[in-house]
Short mmCIF file of C-alpha atoms in Angstrom, two decimals:
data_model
loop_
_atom_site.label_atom_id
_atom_site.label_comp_id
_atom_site.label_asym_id
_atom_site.label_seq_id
_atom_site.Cartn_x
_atom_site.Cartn_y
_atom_site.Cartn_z
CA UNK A 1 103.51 119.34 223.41
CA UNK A 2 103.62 116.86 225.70
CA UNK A 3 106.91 117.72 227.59
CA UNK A 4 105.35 121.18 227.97
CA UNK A 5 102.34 120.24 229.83
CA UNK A 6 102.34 120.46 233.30
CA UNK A 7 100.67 117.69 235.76
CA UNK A 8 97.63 119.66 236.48
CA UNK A 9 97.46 120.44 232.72
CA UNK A 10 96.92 116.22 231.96
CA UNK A 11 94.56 116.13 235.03
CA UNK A 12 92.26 118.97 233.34
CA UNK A 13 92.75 116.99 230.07
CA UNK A 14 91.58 113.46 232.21
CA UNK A 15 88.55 115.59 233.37
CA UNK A 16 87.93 117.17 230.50
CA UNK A 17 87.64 113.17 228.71
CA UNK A 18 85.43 112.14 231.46
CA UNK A 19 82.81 115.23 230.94
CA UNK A 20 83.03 114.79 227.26
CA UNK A 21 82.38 110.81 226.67
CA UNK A 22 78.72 109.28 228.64
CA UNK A 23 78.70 105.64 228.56
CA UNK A 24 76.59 105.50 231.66
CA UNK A 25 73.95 108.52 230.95
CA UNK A 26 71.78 109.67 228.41
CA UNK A 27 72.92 112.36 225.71
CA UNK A 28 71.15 115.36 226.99
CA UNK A 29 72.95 118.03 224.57
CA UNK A 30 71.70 117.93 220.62
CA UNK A 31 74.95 118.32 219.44
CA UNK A 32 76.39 115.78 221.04
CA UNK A 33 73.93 113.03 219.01
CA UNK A 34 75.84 111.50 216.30
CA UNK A 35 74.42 110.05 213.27
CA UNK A 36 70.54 110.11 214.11
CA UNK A 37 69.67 112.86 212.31
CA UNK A 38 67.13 111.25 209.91
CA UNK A 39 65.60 109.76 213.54
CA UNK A 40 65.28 113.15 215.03
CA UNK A 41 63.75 114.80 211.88
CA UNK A 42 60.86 112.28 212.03
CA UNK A 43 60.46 112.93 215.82
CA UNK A 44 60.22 116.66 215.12
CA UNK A 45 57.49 116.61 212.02
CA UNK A 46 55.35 114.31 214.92
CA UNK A 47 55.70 116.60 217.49
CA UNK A 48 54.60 119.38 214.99
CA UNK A 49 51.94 117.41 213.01
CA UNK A 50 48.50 116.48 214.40
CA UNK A 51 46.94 113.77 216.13
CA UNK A 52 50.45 111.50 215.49
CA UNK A 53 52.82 110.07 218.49
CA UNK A 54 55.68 108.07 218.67
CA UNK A 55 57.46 104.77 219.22
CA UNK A 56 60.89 104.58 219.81
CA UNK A 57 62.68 101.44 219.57
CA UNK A 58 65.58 99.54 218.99
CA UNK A 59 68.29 97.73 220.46
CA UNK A 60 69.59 98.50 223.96
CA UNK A 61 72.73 100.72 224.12
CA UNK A 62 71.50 102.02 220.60
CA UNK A 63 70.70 105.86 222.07
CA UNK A 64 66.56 105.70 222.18
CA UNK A 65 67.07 107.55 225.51
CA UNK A 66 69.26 110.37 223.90
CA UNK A 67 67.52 110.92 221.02
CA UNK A 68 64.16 111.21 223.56
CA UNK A 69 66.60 113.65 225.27
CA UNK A 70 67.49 115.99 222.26
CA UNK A 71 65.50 116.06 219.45
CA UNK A 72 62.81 118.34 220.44
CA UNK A 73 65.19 120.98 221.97
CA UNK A 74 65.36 122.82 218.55
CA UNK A 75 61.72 123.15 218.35
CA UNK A 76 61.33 126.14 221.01
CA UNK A 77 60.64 129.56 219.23
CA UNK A 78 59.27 132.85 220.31
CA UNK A 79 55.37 131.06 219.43
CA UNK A 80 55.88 127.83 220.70
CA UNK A 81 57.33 126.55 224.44
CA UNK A 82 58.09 122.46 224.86
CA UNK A 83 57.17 121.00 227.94
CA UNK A 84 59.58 117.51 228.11
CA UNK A 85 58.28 115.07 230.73
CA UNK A 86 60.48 112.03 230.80
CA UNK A 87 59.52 109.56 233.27
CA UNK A 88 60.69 105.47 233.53
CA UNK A 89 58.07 103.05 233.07
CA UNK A 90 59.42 100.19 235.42
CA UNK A 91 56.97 97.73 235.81
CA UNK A 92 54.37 99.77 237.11
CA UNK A 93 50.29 100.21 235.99
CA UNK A 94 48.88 102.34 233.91
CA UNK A 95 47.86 104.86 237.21
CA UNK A 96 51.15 104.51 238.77
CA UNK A 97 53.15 105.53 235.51
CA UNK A 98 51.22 108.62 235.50
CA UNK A 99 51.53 109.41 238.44
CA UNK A 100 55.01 110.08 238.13
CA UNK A 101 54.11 112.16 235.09
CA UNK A 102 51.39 114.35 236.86
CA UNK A 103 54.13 114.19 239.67
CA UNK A 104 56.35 116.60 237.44
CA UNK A 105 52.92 118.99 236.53
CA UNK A 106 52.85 121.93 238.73
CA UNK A 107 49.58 123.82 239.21
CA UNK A 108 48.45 127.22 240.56
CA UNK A 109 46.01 126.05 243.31
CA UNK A 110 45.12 128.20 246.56
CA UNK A 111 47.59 130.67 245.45
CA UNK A 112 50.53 127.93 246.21
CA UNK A 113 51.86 125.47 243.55
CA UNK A 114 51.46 121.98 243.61
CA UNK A 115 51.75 119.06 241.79
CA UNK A 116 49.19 117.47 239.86
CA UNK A 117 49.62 113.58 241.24
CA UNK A 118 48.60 115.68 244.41
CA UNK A 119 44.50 116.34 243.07
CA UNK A 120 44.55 112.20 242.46
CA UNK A 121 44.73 110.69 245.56
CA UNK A 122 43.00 107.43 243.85
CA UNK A 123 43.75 105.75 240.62
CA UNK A 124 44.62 107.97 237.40
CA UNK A 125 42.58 107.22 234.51
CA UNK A 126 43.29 107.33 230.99
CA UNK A 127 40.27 109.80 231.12
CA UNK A 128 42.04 112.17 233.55
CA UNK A 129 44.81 112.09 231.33
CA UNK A 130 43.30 113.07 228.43
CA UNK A 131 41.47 115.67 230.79
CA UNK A 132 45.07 117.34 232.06
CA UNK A 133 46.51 117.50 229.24
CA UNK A 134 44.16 119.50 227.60
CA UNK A 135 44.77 121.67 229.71
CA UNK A 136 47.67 123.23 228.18
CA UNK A 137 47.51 126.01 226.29
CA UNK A 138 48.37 126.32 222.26
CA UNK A 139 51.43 127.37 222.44
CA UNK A 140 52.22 125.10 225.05
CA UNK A 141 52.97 121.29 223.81
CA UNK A 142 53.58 119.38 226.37
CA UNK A 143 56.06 115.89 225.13
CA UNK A 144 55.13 112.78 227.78
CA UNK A 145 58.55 110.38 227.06
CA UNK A 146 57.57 107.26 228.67
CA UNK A 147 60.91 105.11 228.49
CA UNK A 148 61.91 101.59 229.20
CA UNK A 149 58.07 100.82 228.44
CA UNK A 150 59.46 97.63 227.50
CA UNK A 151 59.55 96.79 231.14
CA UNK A 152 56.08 96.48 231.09
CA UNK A 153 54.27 93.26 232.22
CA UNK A 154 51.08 93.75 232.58
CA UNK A 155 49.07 93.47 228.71
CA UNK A 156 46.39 95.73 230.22
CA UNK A 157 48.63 98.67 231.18
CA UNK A 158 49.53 98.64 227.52
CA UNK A 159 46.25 98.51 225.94
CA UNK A 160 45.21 101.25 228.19
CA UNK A 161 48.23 103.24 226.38
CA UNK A 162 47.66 102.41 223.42
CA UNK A 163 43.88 103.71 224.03
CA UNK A 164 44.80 106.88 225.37
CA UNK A 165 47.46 107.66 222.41
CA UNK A 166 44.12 106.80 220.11
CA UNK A 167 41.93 108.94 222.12
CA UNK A 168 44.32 111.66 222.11
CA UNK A 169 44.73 111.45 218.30
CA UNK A 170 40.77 111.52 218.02
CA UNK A 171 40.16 114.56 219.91
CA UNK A 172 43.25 116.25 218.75
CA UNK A 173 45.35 117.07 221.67
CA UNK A 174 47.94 118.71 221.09
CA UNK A 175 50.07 117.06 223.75
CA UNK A 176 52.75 114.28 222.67
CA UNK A 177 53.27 110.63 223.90
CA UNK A 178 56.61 109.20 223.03
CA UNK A 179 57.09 105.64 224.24
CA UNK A 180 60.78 104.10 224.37
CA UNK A 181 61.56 100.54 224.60
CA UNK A 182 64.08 97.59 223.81
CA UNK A 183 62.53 95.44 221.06
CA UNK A 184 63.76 94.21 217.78
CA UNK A 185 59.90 95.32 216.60
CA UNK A 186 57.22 97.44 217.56
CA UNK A 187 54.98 94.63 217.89
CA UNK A 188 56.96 93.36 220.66
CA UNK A 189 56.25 96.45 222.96
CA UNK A 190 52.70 97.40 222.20
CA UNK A 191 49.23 95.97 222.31
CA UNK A 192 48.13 96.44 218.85
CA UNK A 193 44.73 98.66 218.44
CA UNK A 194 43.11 97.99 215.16
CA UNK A 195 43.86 101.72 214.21
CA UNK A 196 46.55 103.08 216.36
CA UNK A 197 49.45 102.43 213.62
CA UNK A 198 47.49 105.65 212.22
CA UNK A 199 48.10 107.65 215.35
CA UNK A 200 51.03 106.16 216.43
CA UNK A 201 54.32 106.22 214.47
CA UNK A 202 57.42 103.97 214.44
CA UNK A 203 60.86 105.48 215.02
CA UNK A 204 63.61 102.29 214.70
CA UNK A 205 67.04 103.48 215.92
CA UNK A 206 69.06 101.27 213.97
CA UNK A 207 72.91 100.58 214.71
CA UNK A 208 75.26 103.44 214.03
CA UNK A 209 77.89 102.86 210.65
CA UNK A 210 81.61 102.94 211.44
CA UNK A 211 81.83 106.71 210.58
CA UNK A 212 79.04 107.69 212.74
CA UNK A 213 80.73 105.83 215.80
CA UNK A 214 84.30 107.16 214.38
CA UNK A 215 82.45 110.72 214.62
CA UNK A 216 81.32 110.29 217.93
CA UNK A 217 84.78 109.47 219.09
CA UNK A 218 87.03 112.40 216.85
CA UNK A 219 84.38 115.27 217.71
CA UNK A 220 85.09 114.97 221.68
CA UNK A 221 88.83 114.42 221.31
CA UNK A 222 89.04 117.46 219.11
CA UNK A 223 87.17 119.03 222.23
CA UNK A 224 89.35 117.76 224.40
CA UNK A 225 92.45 118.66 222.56
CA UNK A 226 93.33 115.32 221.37
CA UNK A 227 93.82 113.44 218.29
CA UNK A 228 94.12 109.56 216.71
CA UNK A 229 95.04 107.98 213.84
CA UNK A 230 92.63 106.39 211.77
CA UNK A 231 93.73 103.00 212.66
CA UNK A 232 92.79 103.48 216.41
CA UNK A 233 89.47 105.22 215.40
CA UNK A 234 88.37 102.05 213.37
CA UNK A 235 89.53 99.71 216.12
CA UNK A 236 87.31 101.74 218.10
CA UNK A 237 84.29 102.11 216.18
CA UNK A 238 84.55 98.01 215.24
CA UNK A 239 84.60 96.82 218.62
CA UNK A 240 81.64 99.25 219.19
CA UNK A 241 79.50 96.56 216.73
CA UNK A 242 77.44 100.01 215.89
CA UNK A 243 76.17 100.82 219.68
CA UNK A 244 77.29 104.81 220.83
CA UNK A 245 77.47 102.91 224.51
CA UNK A 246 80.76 101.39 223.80
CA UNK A 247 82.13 103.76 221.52
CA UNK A 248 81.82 106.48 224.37
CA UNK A 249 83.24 103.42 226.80
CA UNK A 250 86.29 103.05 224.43
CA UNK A 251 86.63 106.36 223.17
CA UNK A 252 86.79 107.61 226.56
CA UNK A 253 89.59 104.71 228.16
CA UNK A 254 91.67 104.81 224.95
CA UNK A 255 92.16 109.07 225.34
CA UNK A 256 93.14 108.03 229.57
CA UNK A 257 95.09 105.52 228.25
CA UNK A 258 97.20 108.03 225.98
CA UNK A 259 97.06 110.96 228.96
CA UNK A 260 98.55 108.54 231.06
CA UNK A 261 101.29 107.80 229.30
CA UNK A 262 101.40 111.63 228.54
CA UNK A 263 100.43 111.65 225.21
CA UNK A 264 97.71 113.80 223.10
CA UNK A 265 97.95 111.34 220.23
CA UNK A 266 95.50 107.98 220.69
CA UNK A 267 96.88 105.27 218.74
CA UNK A 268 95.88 101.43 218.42
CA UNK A 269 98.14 100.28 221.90
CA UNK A 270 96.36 103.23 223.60
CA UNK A 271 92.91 101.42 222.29
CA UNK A 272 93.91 97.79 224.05
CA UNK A 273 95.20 99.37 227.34
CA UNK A 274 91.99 101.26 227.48
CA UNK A 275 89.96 97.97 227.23
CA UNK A 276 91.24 96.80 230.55
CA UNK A 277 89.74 99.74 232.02
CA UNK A 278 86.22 99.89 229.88
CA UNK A 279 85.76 96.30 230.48
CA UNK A 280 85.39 97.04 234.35
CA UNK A 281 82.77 99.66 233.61
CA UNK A 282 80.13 97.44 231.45
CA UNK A 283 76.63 97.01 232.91
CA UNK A 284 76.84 94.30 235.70
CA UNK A 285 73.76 92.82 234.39
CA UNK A 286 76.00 91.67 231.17
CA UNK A 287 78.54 90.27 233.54
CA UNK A 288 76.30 88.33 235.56
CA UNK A 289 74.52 87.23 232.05
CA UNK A 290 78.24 85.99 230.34
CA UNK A 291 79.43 84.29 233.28
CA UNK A 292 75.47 82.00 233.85
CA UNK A 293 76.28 81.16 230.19
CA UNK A 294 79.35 79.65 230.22
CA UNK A 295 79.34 78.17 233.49
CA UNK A 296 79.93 74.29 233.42
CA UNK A 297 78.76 71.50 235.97
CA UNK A 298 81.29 69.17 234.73
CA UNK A 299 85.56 70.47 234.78
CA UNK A 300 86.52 68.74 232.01
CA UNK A 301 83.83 70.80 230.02
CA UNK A 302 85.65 73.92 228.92
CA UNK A 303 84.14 74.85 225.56
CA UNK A 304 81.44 77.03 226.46
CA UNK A 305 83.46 79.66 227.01
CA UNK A 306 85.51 79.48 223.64
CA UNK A 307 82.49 78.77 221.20
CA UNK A 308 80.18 81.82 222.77
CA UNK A 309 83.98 83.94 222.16
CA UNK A 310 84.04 82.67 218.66
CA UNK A 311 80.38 83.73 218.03
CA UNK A 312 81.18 87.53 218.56
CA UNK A 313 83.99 87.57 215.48
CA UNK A 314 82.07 85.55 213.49
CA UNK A 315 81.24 86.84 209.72
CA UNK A 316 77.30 88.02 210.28
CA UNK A 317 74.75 89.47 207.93
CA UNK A 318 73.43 92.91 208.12
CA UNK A 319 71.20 91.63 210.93
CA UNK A 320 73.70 90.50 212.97
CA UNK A 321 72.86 87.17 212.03
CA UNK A 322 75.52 83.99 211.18
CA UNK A 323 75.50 80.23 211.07
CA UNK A 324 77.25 77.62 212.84
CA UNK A 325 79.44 77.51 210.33
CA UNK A 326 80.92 80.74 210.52
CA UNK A 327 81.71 80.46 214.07
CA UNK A 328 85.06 77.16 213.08
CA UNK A 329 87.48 79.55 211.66
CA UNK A 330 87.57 81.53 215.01
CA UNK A 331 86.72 79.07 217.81
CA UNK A 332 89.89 76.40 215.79
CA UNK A 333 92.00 80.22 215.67
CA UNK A 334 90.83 80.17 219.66
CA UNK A 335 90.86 76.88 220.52
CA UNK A 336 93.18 75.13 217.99
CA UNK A 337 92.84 71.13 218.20
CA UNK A 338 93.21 68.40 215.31
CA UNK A 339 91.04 67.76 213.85
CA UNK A 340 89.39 71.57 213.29
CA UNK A 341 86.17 72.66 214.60
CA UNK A 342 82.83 72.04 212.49
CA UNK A 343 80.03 72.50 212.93
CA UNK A 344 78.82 69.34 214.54
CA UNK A 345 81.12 69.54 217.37
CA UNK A 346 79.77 72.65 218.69
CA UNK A 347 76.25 72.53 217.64
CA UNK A 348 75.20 71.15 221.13
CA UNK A 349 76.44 74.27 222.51
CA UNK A 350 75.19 76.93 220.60
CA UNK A 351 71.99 75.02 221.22
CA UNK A 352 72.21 75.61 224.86
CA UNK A 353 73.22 78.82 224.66
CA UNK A 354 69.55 79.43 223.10
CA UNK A 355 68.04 78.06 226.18
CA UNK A 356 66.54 79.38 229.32
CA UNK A 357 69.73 77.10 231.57
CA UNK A 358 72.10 79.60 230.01
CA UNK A 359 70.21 82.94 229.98
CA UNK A 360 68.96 82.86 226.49
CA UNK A 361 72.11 85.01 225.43
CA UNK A 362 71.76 83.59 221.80
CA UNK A 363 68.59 83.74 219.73
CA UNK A 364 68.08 81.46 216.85
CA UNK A 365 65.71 81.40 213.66
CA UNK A 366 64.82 79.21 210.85
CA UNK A 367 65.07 75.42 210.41
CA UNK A 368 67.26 72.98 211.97
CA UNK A 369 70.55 72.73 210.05
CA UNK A 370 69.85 76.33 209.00
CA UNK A 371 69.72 78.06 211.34
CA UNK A 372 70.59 81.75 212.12
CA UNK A 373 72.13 82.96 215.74
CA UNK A 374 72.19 86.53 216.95
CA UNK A 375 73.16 87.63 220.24
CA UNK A 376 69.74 88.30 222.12
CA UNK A 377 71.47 91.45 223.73
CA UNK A 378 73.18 93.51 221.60
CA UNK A 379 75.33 94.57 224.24
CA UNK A 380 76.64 91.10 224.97
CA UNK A 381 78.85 90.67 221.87
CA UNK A 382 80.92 93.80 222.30
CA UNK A 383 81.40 92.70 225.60
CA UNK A 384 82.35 89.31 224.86
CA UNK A 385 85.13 90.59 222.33
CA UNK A 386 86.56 92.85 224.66
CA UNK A 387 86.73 90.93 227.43
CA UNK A 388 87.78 88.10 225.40
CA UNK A 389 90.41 90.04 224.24
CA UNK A 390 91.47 91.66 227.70
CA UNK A 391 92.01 88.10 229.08
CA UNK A 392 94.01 86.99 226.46
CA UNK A 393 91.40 83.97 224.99
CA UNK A 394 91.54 86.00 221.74
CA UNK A 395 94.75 87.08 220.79
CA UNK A 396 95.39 89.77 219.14
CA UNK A 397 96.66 88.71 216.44
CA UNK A 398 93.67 86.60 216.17
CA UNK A 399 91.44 89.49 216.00
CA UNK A 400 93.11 91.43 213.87
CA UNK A 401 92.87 88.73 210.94
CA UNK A 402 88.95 88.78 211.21
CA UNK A 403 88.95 92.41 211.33
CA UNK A 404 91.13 92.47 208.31
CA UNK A 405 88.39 90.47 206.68
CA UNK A 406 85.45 92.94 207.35
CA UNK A 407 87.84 95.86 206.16
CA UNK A 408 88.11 94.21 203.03
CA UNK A 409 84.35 93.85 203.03
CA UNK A 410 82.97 97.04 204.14
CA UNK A 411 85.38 98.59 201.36
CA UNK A 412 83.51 96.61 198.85
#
């Protein structure tokens, strides 16, 4: 097939993989979502059932956005018309949030249309709100997303939510709040009202299993005319550590990889040229946040670098959880020296790395000499393998003996 294909016919393909993967934007077509069906049934019975809202939470590059995005689309009928509102929180106030929701509200006024914001010239209560929004007709429901309300610093602009989603439960308006944050809980994001758990209900968006990042992957190379073999598609989906960001990130520079070289068939070479290229495209922010951890005051210091590398690899519970112990076997496979690695010789290190001096990028819980490390961003340790792997600090070979381990896990 390949010899047949003319150069504009590759270019169309290249285009075609670009439209078809989104690292960088929200899912905004439902059948595009992978794997978050159970999520986007609960969202739909909320929107339908009375006086309840929603929370929407998880880690970050686990989809909240797209699921916001997509799971009310199925809900219009020939009775019923949904009105999606999805503004950004930022760290704004309570008025200045919606504002950029009444912002979006057009009105018959004067025989002109204008917006909403525009009949507020001072600050918006959670009154007016209320006041607005039952406004709308029966048939007309109305879904406020309020996203990255995690963003949020000031505790009174959250009780002041949480109040209105209460009153609006009360009084039964038919309008919807859905609020989306980053939070391993939904303690972390909201000021708890002794009864709002009743009105307001939590949606976790949990990491995605291999086959649900595998599917992401297969279903928009079948679109695009392409194929893999199941090798490449579980490289893929392990590097993704169970985010859709970085399986649309890889997916997408593994299939360029393979065009490139003229190919519709994506196999596991096509997977490590692509990193060069996805590594390039990852969130600044996680840049700037690797490079503030490992940095090093002293030159003879070099093993920040190679113990936060041997922390991504490193056997972890369901949580994403490990020891110290677990991170030897890759930081001696990374940085071999005699005597091997224990524990003791990096524990100094993966201390700091829990510390405000280097960005926090590891959390730890429990005791001291048990404790339990995560990566704080759930972005970061994708990240880290890849661009550990692109720079050649983990070999490949390396890498491939601890993913040969976790195969022979997950098949158990």
């Amino acid at each position: 097939m390949g010899k047949s294909m003319a150069s504009d016919d590759w270019a169309a393909m290249a285009a075609e993989v670009y439209g078809s993967f989104s690292p960088g934007s929200p899912i905004k077509l439902q059948g595009d979502l992978a794997g978050r069906e159970d999520q986007a049934g609960r969202l739909r019975g909320i929107v339908l059932s009375s006086g309840e809202h929603a929370l929407i939470y998880g880690e970050r590059g686990a989809g909240k956005t797209s699921i916001a995005n997509t799971f009310h689309l199925s809900l219009h009928s020939d009775t019923r018309r949904i009105h999606s509102i999805h503004v950004n929180c930022g760290d704004n106030d309570f008025s200045a949030i919606w504002r950029k929701v009444f912002r979006r509200v057009k009105v018959e006024s004067d025989a002109e249309r204008r917006s909403l914001d525009q009949f507020y010239p001072e600050t918006i209560t959670p009154d007016d709100v209320e006041i607005e929004l039952s406004n709308f007709r029966i048939n007309d429901i109305p879904i406020i997303i309020l996203d990255e309300f995690d963003q949020i610093s000031d505790p009174r602009t959250k009780i002041l939510m949480t109040e209105t989603i209460k009153s609006f439960s009360d009084h039964t308006i038919h309008a919807k709040i859905i609020l989306v944050g980053i939070a391993g809980n939904a303690g972390e994001l909201i000021a708890q009202h002794a009864s709002i758990s009743r009105a307001l209900k939590q949606v976790q968006m949990p990491r995605l299993s291999l086959a649900e990042l595998e599917a992401i992957v297969t279903t928009r190379y079948k679109r695009c005319g392409l194929r893999s073999d199941d090798e490449a598609l579980f490289q893929m989906a392990f590097l993704s550590r169970g985010l859709p960001y970085y399986a649309h990130l890889i997916g997408r520079h593994s299939a360029l990889a393979a065009i490139q070289k003229k190919k519709v068939f994506v196999d596991v070479e096509d997977v490590f040229l692509g990193l060069q290229e996805a590594i390039k495209e990852v969130d600044q922010t996680i840049t700037e946040a690797y490079l503030a951890a490992i940095v090093s005051q002293r030159n003879e210091e070099t093993l920040y670098e190679p113990v936060l590398t041997a922390c991504a690899p490193a056997e972890s519970d369901d949580l994403g959880q490990f020891q110290q112990a677990a991170v030897s076997a890759p930081l001696s496979e990374i940085a071999p020296r005699k005597p091997a690695y224990t524990p003791t010789t990096f524990a100094f290190h993966m201390n700091e790395f829990c510390e405000d001096k280097r960005g926090r990028i590891l959390s730890r819980v429990g005791e001291a000499r048990n404790y339990r490390y995560s990566f704080t961003d759930a972005m970061m340790q994708p990240y880290v393998i890849i661009r550990a792997l692109q720079s050649g600090r983990l070999k490949r070979a390396t890498f491939q003996k601890f993913i040969a381990r976790r195969q022979r896990s997950l098949a158990v």
